[in-house]
mmCIF file of C-alpha atoms in Angstrom:
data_model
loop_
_atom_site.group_PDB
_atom_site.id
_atom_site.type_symbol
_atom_site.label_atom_id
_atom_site.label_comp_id
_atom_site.label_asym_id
_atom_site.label_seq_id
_atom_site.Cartn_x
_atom_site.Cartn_y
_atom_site.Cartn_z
ATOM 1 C CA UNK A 387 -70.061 1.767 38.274
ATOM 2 C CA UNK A 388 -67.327 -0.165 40.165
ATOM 3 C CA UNK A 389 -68.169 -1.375 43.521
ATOM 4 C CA UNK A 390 -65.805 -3.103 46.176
ATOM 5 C CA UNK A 391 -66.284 -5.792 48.241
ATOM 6 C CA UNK A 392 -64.457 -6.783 51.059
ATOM 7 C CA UNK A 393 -64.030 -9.483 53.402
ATOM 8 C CA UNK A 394 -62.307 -11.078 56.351
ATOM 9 C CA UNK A 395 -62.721 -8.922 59.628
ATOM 10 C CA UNK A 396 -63.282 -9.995 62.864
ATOM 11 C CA UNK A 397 -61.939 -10.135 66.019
ATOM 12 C CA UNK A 398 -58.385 -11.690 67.017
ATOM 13 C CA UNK A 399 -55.954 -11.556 70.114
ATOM 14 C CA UNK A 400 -52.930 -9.624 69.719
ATOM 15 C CA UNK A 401 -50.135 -11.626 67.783
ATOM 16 C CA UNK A 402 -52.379 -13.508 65.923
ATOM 17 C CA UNK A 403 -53.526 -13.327 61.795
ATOM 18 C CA UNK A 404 -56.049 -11.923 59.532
ATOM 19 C CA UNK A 405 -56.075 -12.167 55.977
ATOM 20 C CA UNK A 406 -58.704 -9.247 54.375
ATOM 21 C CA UNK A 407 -60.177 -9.187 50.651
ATOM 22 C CA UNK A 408 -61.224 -6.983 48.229
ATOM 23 C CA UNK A 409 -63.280 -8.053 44.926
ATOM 24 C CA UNK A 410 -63.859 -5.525 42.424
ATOM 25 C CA UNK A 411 -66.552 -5.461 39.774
ATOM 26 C CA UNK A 412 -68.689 -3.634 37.314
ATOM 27 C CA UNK A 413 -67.096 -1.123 34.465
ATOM 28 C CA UNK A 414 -63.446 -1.315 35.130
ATOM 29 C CA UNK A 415 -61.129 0.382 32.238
ATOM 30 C CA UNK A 416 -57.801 0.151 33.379
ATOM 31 C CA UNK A 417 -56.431 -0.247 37.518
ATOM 32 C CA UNK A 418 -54.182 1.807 38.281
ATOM 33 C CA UNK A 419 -53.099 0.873 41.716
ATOM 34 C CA UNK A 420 -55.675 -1.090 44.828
ATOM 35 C CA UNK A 421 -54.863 -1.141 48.109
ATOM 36 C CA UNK A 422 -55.976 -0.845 51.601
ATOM 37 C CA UNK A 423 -56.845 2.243 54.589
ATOM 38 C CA UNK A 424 -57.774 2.307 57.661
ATOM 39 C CA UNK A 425 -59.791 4.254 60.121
ATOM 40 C CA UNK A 426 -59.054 3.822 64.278
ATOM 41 C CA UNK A 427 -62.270 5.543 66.290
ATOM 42 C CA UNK A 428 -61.488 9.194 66.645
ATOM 43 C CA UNK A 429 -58.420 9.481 64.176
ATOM 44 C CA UNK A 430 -58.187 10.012 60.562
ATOM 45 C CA UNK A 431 -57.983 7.585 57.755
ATOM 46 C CA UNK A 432 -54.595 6.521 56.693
ATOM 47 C CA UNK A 433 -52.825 4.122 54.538
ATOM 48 C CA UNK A 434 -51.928 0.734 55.396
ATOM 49 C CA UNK A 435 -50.568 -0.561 51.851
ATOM 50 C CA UNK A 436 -51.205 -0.696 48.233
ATOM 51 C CA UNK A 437 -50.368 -2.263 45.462
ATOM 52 C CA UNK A 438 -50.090 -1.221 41.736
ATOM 53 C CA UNK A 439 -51.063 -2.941 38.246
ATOM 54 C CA UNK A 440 -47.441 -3.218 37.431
ATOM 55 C CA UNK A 441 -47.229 -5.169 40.959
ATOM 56 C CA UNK A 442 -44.850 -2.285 42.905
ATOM 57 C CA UNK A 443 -45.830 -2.076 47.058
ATOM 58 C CA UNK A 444 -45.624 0.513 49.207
ATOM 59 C CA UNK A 445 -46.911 0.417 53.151
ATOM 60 C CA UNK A 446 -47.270 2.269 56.094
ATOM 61 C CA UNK A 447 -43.858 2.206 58.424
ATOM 62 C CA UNK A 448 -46.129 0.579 61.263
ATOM 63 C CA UNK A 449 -47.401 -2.556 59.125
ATOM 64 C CA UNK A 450 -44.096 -2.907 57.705
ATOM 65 C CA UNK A 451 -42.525 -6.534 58.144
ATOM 66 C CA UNK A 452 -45.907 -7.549 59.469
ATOM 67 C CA UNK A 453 -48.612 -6.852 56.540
ATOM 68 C CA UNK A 454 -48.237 -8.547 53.007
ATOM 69 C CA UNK A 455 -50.212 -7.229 50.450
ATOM 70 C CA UNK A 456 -51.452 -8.968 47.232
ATOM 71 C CA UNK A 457 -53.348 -8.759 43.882
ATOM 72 C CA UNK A 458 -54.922 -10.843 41.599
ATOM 73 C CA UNK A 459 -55.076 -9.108 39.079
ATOM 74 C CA UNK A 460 -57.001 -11.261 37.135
ATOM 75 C CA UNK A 461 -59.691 -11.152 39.297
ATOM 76 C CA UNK A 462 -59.563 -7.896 39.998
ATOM 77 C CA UNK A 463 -59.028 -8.828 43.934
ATOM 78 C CA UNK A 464 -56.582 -7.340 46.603
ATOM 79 C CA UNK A 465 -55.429 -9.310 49.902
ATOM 80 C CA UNK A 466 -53.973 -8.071 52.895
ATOM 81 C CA UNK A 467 -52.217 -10.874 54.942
ATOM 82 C CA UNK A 468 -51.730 -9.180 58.419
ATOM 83 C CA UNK A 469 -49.401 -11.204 61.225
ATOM 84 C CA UNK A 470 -48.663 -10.637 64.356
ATOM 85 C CA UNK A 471 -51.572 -8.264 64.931
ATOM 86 C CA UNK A 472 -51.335 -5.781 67.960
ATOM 87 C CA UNK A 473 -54.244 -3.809 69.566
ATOM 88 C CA UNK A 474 -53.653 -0.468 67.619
ATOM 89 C CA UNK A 475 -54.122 -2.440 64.360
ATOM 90 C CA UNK A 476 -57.559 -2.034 65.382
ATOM 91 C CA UNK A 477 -60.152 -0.240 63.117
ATOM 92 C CA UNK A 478 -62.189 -0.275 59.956
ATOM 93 C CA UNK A 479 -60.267 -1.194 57.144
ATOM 94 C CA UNK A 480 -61.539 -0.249 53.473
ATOM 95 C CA UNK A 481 -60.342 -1.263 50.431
ATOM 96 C CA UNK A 482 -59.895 1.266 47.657
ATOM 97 C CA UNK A 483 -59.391 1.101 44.160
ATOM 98 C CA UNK A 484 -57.873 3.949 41.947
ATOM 99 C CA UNK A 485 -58.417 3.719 37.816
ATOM 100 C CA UNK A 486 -60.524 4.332 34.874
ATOM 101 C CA UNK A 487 -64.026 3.104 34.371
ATOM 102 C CA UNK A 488 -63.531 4.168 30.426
ATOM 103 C CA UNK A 489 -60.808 4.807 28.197
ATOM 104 C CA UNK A 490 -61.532 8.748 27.949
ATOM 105 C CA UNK A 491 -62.199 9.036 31.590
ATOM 106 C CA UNK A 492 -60.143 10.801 34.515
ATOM 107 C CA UNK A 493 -58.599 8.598 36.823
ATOM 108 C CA UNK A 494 -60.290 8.732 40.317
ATOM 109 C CA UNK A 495 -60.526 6.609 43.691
ATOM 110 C CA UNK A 496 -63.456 4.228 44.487
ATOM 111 C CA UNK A 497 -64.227 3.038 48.075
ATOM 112 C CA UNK A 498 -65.535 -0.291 49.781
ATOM 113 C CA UNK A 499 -67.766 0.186 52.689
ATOM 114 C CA UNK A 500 -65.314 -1.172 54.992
ATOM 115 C CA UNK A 501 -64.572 -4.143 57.305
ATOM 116 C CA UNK A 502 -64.059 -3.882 61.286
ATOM 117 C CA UNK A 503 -60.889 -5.498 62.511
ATOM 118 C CA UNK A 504 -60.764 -6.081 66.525
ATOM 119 C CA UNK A 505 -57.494 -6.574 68.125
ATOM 120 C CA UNK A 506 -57.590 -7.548 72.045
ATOM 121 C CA UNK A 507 -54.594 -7.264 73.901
#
């Protein structure tokens, strides 16, 4: 079973830095891609960025220039390095992890429980 782990929320004033990770274990086949979400109070999930095994990015137009996210592979760990934080960068942010636990498997998405991250203006 794989389980994520993530850590690094908190609160922080508007402008300033956060850096969140992600540690994945247990029976891991292959990663396809990791990245991270996020949840405001009263809105949907959405995407803030991921990352795939073969190292390509892709993020969300609003994090763009601001959020840097990065694996190590090796480890089987994802970072987000978010600058210049603003108040609507505010909500729970979970990690998830997309892959095969065996070779014969389907590929599906696994979720961390999330971290809270508190931007005051």
């Amino acid at each position: 079973q794989v389980q994520l782990v993530e850590s690094g929320g908190g609160l922080v004033q508007a402008g300033g830095s956060l850096r969140l990770s992600c540690a994945a274990s247990g029976i891991i086949f292959r990663i396809n891609a990791m990245g991270w979400y996020r949840q405001a109070p009263g809105k949907q999930r959405e995407l803030v960025a991921t990352v795939t095994s073969g190292g390509g990015t892709n993020y969300a137009d609003s994090v763009k220039g601001r959020f840097t996210i990065s694996a190590a592979n090796a480890k089987n760990t994802v970072y987000l390095q978010m600058n210049d934080l603003r108040p609507e960068d505010t909500g729970v942010y979970y990690c998830n992890l997309n892959g095969k636990v065996y070779s014969y498997s389907s590929g599906k998405d696994y979720w961390g429980k999330g971290t809270l991250v508190t931007v005051s203006s």
